[in-house]
Coordinates of C-alpha atoms in Angstrom, one line a residue:
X1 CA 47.4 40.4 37.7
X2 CA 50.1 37.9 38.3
X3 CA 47.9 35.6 40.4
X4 CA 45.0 35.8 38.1
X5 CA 47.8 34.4 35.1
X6 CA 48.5 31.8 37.2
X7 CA 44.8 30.7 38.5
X8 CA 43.7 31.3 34.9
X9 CA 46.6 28.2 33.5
X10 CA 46.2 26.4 36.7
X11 CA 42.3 26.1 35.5
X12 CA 42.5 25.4 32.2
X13 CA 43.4 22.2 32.5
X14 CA 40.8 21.3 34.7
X15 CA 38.3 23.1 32.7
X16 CA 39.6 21.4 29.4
X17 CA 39.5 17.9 31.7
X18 CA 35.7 18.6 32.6
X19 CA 34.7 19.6 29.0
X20 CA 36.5 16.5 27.5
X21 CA 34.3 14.0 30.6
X22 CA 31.1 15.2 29.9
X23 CA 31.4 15.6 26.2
X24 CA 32.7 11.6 26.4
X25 CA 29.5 10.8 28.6
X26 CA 27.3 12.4 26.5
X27 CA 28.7 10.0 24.1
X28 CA 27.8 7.1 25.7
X29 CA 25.0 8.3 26.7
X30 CA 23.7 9.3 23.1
X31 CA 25.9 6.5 21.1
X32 CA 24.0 4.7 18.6
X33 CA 24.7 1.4 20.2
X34 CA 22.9 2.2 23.3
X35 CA 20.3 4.5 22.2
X36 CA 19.3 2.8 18.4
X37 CA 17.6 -0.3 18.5
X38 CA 19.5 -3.2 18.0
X39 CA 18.1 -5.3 14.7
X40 CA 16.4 -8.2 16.1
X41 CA 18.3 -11.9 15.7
X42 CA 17.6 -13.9 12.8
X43 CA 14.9 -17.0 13.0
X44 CA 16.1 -20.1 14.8
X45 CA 18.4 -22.8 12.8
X46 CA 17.1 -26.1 12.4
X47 CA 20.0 -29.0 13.1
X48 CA 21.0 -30.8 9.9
X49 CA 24.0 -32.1 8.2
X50 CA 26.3 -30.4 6.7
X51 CA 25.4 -29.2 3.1
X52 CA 22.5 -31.2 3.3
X53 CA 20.8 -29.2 5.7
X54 CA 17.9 -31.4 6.5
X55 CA 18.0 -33.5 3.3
X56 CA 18.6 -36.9 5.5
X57 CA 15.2 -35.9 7.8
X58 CA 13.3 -36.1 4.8
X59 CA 14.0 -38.8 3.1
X60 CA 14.2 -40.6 6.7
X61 CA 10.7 -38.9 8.3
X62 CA 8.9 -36.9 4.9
X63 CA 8.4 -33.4 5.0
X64 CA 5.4 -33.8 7.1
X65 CA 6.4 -34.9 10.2
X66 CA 10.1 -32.6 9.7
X67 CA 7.9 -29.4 9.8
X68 CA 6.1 -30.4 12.3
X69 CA 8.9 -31.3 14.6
X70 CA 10.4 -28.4 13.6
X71 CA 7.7 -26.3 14.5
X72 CA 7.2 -28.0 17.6
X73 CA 10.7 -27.5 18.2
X74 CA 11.4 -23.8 17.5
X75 CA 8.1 -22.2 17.5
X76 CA 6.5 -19.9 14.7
X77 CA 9.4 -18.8 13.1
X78 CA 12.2 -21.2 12.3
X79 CA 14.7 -21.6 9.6
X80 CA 16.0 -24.8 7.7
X81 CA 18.8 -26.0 5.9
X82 CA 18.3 -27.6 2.4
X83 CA 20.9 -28.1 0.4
X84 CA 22.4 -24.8 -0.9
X85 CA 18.9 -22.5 0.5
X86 CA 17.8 -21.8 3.6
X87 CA 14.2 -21.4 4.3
X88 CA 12.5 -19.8 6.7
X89 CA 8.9 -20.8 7.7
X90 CA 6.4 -18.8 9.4
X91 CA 3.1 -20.2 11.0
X92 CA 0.2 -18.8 11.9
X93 CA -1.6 -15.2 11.0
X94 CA 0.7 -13.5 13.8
X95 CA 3.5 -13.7 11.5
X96 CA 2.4 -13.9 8.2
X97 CA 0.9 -10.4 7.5
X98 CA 4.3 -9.5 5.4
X99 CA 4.0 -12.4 3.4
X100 CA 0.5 -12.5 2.1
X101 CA 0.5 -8.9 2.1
X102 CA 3.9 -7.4 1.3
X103 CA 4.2 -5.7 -2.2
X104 CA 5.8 -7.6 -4.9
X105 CA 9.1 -5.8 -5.0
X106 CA 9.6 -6.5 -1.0
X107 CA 8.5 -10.1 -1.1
X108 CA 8.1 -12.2 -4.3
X109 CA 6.8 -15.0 -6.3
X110 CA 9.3 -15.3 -9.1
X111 CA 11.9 -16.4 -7.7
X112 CA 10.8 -19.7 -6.2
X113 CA 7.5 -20.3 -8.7
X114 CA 9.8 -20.8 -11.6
X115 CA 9.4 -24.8 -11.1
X116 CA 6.2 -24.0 -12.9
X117 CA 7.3 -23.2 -16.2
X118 CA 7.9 -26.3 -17.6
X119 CA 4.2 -27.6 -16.3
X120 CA 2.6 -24.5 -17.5
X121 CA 4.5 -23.5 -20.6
X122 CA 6.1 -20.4 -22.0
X123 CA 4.3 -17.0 -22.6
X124 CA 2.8 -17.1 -19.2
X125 CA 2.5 -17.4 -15.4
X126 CA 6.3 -17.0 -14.2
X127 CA 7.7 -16.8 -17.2
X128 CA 6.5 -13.3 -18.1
X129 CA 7.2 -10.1 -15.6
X130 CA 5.2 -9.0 -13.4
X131 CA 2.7 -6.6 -15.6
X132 CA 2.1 -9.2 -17.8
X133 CA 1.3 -11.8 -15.5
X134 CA -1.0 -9.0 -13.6
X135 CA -2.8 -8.2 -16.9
X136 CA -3.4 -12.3 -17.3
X137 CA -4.7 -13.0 -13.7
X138 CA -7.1 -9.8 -14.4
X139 CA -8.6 -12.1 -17.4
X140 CA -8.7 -15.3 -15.2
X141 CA -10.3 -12.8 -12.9
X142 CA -13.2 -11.4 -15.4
X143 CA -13.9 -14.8 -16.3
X144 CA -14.9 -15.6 -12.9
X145 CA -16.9 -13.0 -12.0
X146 CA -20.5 -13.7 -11.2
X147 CA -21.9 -13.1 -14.4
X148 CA -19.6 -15.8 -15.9
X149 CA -19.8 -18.0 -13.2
X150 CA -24.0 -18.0 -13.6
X151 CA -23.6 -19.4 -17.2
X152 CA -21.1 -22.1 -15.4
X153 CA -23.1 -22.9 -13.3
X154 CA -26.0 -24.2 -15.9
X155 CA -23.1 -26.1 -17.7
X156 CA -21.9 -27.5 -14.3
X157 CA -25.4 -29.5 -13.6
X158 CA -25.9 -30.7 -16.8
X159 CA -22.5 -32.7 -17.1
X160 CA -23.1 -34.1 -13.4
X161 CA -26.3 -34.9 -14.0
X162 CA -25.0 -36.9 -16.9
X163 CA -22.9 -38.6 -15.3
X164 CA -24.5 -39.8 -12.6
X165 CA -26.9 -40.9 -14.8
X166 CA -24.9 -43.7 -16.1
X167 CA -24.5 -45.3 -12.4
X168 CA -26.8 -47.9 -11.8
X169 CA -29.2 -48.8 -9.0
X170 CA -26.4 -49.8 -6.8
X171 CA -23.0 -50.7 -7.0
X172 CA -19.1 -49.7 -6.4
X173 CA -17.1 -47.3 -6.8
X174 CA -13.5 -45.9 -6.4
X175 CA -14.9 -42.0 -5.6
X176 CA -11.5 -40.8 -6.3
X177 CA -11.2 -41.6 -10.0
X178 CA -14.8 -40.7 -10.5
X179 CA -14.4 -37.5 -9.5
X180 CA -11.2 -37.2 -11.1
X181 CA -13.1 -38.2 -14.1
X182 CA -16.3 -36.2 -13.4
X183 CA -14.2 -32.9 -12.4
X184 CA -12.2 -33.1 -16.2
X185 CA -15.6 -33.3 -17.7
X186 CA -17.0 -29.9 -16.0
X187 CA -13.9 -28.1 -16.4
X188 CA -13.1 -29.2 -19.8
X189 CA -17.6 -28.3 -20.7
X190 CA -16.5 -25.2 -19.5
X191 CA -13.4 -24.4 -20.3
X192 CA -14.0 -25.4 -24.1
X193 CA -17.3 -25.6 -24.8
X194 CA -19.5 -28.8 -25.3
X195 CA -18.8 -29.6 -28.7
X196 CA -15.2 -30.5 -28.1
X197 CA -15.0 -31.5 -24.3
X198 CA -16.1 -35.2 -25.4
X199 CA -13.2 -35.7 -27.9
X200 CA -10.4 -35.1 -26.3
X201 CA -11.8 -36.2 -22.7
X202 CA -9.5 -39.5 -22.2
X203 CA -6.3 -38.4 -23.2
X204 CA -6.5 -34.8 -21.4
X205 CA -7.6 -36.4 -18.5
X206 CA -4.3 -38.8 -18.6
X207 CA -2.0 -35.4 -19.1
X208 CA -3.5 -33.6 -16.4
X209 CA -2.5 -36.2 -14.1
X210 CA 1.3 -36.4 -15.7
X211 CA 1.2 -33.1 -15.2
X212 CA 0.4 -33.5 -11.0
X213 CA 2.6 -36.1 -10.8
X214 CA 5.0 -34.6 -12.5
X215 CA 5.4 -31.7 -10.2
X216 CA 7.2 -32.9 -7.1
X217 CA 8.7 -32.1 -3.8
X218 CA 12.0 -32.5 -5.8
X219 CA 10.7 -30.4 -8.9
X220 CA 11.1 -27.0 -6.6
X221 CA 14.6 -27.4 -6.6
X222 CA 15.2 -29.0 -9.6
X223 CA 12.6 -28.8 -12.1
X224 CA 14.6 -30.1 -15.2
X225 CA 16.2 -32.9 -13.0
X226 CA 16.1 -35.9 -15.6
X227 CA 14.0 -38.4 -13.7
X228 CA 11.0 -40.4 -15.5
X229 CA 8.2 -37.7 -13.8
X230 CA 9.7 -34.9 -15.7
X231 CA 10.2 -36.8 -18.7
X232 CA 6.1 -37.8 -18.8
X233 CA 5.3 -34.0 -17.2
X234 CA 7.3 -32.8 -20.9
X235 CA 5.6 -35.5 -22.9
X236 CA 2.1 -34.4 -21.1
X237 CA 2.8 -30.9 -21.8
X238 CA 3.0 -31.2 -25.4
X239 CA 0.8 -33.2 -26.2
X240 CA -1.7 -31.2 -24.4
X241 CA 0.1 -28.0 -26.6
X242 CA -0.9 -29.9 -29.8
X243 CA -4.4 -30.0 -28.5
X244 CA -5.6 -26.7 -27.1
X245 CA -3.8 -25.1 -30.2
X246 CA -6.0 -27.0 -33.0
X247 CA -8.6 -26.0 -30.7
X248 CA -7.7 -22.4 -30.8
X249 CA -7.3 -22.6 -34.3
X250 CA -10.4 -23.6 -35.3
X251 CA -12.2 -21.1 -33.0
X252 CA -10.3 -18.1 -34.6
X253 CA -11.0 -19.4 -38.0
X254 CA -14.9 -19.9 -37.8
X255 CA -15.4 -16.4 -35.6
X256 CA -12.4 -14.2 -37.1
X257 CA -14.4 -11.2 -36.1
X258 CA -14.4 -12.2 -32.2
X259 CA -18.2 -12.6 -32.3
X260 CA -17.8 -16.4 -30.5
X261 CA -18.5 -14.4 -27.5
X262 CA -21.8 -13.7 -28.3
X263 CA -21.9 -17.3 -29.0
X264 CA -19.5 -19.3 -26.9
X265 CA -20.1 -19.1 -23.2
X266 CA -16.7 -20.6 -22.4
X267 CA -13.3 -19.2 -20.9
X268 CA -11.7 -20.3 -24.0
X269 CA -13.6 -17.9 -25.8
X270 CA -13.3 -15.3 -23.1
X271 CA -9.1 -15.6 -23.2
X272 CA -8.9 -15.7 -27.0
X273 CA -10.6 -12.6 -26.9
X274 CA -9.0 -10.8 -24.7
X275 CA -6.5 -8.1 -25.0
X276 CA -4.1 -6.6 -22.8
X277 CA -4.1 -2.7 -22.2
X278 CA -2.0 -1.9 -24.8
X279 CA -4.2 -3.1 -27.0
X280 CA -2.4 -6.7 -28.1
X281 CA -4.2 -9.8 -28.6
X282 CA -3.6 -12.8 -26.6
X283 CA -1.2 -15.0 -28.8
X284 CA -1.9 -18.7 -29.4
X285 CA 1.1 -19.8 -27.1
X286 CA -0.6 -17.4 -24.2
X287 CA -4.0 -19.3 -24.4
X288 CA -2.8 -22.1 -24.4
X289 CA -0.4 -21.7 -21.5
X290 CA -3.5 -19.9 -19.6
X291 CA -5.8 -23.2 -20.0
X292 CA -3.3 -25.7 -19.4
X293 CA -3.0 -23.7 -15.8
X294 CA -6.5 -23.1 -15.4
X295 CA -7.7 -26.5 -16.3
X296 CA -4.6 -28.1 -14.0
X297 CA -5.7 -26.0 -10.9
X298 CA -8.9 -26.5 -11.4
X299 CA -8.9 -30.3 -12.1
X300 CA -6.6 -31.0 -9.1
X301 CA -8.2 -28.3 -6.7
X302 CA -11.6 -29.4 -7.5
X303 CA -11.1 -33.1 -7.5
X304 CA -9.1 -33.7 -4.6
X305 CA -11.4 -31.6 -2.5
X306 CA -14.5 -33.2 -3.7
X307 CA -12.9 -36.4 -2.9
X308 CA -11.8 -35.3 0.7
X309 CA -15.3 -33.8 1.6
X310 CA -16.8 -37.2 1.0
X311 CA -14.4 -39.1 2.5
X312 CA -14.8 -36.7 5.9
X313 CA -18.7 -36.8 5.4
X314 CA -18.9 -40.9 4.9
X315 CA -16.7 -41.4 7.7
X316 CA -18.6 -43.1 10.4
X317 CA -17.3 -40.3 13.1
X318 CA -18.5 -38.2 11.3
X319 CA -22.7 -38.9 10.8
X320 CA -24.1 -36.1 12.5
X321 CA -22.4 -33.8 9.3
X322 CA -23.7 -35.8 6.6
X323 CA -27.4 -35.9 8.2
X324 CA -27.0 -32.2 8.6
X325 CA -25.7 -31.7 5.1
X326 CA -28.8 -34.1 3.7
X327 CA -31.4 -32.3 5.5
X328 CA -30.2 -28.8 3.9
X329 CA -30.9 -30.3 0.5
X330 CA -34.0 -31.4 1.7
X331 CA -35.3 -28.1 2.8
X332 CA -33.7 -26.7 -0.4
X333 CA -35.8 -29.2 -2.6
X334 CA -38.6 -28.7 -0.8
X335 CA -38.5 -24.8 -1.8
X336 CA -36.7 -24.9 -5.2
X337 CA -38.0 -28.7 -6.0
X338 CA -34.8 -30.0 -8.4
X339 CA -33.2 -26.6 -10.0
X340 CA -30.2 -25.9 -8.9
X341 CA -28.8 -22.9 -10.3
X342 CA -26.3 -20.5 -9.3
X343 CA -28.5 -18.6 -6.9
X344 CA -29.9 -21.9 -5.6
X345 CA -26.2 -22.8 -4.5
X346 CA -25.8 -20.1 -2.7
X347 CA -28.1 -21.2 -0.2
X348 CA -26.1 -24.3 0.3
X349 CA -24.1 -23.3 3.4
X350 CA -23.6 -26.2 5.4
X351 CA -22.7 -27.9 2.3
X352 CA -20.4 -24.8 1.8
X353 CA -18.8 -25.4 5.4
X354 CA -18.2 -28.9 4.8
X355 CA -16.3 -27.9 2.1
X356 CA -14.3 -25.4 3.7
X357 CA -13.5 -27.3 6.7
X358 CA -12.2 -30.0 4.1
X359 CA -10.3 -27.3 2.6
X360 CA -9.1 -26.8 5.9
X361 CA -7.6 -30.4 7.1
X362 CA -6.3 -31.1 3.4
X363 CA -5.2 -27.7 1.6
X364 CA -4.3 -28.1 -2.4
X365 CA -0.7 -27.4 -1.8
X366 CA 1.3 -28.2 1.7
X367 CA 3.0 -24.7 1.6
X368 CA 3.1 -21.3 -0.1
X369 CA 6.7 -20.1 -1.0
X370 CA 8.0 -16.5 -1.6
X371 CA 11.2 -14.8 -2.1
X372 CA 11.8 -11.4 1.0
X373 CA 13.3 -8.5 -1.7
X374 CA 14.1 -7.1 1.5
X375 CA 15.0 -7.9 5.2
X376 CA 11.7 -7.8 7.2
X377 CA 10.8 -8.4 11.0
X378 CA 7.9 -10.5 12.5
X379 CA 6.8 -10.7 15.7
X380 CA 5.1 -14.1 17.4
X381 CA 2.0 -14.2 19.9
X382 CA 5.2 -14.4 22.5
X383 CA 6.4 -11.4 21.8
X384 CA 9.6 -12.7 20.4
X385 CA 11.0 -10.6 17.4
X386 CA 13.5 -12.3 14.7
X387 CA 14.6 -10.3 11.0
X388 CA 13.9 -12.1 8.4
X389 CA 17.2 -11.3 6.1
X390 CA 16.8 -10.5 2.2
X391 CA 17.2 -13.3 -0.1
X392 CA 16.0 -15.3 1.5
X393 CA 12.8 -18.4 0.7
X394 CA 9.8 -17.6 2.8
X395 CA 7.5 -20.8 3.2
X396 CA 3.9 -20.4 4.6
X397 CA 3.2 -24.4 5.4
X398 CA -1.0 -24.2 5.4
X399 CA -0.5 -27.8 6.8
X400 CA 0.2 -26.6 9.9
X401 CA -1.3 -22.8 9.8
X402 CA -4.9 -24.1 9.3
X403 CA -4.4 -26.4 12.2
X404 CA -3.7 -24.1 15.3
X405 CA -5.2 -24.6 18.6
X406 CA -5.1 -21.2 19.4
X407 CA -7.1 -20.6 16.5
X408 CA -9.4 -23.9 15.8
X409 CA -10.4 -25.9 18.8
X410 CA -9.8 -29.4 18.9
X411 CA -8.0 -28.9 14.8
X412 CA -7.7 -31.7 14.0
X413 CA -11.2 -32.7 14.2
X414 CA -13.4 -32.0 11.0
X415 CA -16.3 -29.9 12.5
X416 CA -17.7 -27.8 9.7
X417 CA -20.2 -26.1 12.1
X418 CA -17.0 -24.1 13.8
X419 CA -17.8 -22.0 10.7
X420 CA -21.3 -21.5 11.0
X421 CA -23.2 -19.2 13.0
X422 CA -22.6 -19.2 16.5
X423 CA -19.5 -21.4 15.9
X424 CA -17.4 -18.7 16.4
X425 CA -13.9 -20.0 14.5
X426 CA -15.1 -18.2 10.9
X427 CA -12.2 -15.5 10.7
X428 CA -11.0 -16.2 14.1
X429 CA -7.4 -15.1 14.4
X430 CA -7.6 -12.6 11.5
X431 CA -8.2 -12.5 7.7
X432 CA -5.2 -14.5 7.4
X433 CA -6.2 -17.3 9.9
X434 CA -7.4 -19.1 7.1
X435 CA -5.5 -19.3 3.9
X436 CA -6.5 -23.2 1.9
X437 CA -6.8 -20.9 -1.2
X438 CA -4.1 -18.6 -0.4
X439 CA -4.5 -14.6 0.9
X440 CA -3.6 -11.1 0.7
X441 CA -2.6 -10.4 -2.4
X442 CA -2.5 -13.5 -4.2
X443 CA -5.3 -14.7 -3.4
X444 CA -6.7 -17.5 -5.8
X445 CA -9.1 -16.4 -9.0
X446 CA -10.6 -19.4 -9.0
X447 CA -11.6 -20.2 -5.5
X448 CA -15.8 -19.1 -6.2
X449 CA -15.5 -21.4 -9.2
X450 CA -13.8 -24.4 -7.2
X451 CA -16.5 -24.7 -4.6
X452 CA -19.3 -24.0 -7.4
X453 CA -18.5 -27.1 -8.8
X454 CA -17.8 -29.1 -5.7
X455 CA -21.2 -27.9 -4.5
X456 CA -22.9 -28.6 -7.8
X457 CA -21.3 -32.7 -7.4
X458 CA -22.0 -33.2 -3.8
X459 CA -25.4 -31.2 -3.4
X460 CA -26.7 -34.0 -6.7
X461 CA -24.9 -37.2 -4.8
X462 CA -26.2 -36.0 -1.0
X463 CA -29.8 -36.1 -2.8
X464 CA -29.7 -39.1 -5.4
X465 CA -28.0 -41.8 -3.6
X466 CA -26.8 -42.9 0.6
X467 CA -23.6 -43.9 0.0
X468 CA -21.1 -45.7 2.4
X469 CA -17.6 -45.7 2.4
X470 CA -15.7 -49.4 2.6
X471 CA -12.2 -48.8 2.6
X472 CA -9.8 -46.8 5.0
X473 CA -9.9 -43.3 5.2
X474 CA -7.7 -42.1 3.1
X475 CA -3.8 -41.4 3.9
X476 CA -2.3 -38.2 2.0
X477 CA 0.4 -38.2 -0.3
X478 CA 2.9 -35.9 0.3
X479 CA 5.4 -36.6 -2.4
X480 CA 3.8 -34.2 -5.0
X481 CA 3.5 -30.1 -4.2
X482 CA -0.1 -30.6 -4.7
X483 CA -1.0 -33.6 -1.9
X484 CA -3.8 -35.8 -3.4
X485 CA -5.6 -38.7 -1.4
X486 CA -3.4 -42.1 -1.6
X487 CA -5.1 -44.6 -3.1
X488 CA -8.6 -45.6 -4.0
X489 CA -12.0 -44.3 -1.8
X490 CA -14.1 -46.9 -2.0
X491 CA -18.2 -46.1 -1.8
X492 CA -21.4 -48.5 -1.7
X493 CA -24.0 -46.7 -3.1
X494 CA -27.9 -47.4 -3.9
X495 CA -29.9 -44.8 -5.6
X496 CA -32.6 -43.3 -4.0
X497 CA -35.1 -40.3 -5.0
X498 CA -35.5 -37.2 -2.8
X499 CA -38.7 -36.1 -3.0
X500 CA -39.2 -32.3 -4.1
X501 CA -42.0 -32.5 -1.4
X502 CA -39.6 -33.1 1.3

């Protein structure tokens, strides 16, 4: 009994010892350091200055060529420095599911579009939350729908038709300003209707482009900075305020009853008598916040890529396109003879293509921004994982994520057939491989509407006159969020008659 005592507290301690070891190496073993997954880094840091982050690169190189380095540089996901806010850019559809697809309350607008306000007004866009703005893109949205955009599309020859009208047998022109000029007209015939477009034409067309130029690179961060564009963009604004309200004024004071709609076929009409769910009525301030947006986008959208398809189609590289895109209105003549209606343009699809691979090389904006709610992950073609933290700006530059070579062969060539049949680059890399008018769930409202009219324009001027272009191609300025062509685009053209028995 004695000897049992004394093996029994002799193995105690040993027991207590083995217990203790394998208790501490299944603690190891199961620790959460070694068993949960480590969160993955955060996106690579651009080199900048300190404070000014990257400030000095742009004003030295333009924000071109510093994404582009950086990109080259760091890969698909990098971050940058700017002053007090860090941005992180991601390139191509292999990381940017989250941000054209993410929910509003994990990644966000609102943050970083407030810049907008003061070009857009109060009462709407990112000034209201998020239901209201919903509620207003849903009347953009019924506005646009194919119903609508048949009665457009009647409105939309007519004014061209016009216009071109008044050129002569021959001559010069700068097609920039023309089509700046041309795209007002159409927008404003069907924004507001015929009987007022004509009054007011000049001095909306000068706002609109106070307005563009008033939104700069330097707006984002600063959008009441005191420098002479935001003191015309202000000026523009209310003017164009003064405006639209007599307009709306006058519409609810001959149709107090709402029955315009059975009369008006214009948007105007359409947002004045809209209500949102809870029954309200648009107010006066919300309509004419809504146009001022709707006419800006459109103008700029509209005009700058009408410009840049027919400065990629004139080009002397680029012949083969614009015989191609001549011969489709040919054959379309030759069945239709001269309507063109909304059905008829839907046949247009190398015009269509042309348009798109315009889109492509010279998207409306450079870059989309957002605000990540929440921390998120992405994961490159390499396989490389980096955690995107919360708070901070997301940026999606379209200037280099509709340029891939994994995606578009040879991208920077303008090849509108790589959309076509056969051409095998239409939705190549995903949904989001493609994103001139945006994706997920913002994409634009508008889009249908801004090749309609683009389509309408080039489909008359591909069958009424052979055009050349005599000056440079056009250089892009970058200065403004929405890039524009520099300069003029000069055109020789002589009229010429395309017979409907082509």
């Amino acid at each position: 009994m004695e000897l049992t005592r004394v093996l029994w507290l002799a193995f105690v301690p040993i027991f207590i010892t083995i217990v203790v070891s394998i208790m501490m190496a299944r603690r190891r073993t199961f620790s959460p350091t070694t068993t949960t997954k480590r969160s993955p880094p955060p996106p690579p840091m651009a080199a900048g200055a300190p404070l000014l982050g990257i400030l000095p690169a742009l004003l030295a190189k333009g924000p071109l060529q510093v994404i582009h380095d950086a990109h080259a540089d760091m890969g698909s996901v990098f971050t940058v420095g700017l002053l007090h806010r860090k941005v992180t850019f991601l390139v191509g559809p292999d990381v940017s599911s989250h941000f054209y697809q993410g929910l509003d309350s994990e990644i966000s607008q609102d943050e970083v579009s407030r810049f907008t306000i003061p070009t857009f007004g109060p009462g709407v866009g990112f000034d209201v939350d998020l239901a209201t703005r919903r509620e207003q893109f849903r009347f953009f949205g019924d506005a646009m729908k194919p119903a609508k955009l048949r009665t457009y599309a009647g409105l939309m020859v007519r004014e061209v038709e016009e216009y071109f009208g008044s050129w002569g047998q021959s001559g010069t022109v700068d097609l920039k300003k023309d089509l700046e000029h041309l795209v007002t007209l159409v927008a404003s015939r069907c924004l507001f209707g015929e009987e007022v477009r004509a009054k007011m034409l000049a001095e909306v067309a000068t706002h609109l482009r106070e307005l563009n130029d008033g939104m700069r690179l330097v707006t984002i961060l600063f959008p009441h900075l005191p420098i002479p564009a935001h003191h015309r963009r202000d000026r523009a604004r209310a003017r164009l305020g003064e405006i639209f309200s007599d307009i709306i004024s006058s519409r609810r004071a001959s149709y107090p009853d709402g029955s315009a709609r059975n009369v008006n076929d214009d948007m105007l009409q359409w947002l004045v008598g809209s209500r949102y769910k809870d029954g309200r009525a648009t107010t006066e301030a919300e309509v004419v916040g809504m146009l001022v947006s709707a006419l800006f986008a459109g103008q700029h959208t509209s005009s700058s890529t009408g410009t840049w398809t027919g400065a990629r189609l004139l080009a002397r590289t680029n012949a083969e396109h614009l015989r191609a895109a001549v011969r489709e209105q040919e054959r379309i003549v030759a069945r239709h003879g001269d309507r063109v209606d909304y059905e008829v343009l839907q046949e247009m699809d190398t015009l269509h293509r042309s348009v798109k691979e315009a889109l492509r090389l010279h998207p409306p904006a450079m870059l989309l921004l957002r605000h990540a709610r929440r921390s998120f992950t992405v994961r490159t073609r390499e396989g490389d994982e980096y955690e995107v933290p919360e708070g901070r700006t997301v940026a999606s530059p379209l200037v280099l994520h509709n340029r891939l070579p994994h995606i578009y062969r040879d991208p920077e060539r303008y090849e509108p057939g790589r959309f076509g049949p056969g051409g095998g680059e239409d939705g190549a890399g995903g949904a989001l491989s493609y994103t001139a008018f945006g994706g997920g769930r913002h994409a634009c409202v508008g889009e249908a509407f801004a090749y309609m009219q683009i389509k309408v324009i080039w489909s008359h001027l591909l069958r009424n006159f052979e055009m050349e272009m005599v000056s440079p191609f056009p250089e892009t300025n970058w200065n403004v969020v929405m890039p524009v062509p520099k300069g003029k685009v000069m055109v020789c053209y002589n009229r010429r008659s395309m017979s409907p028995a082509a």
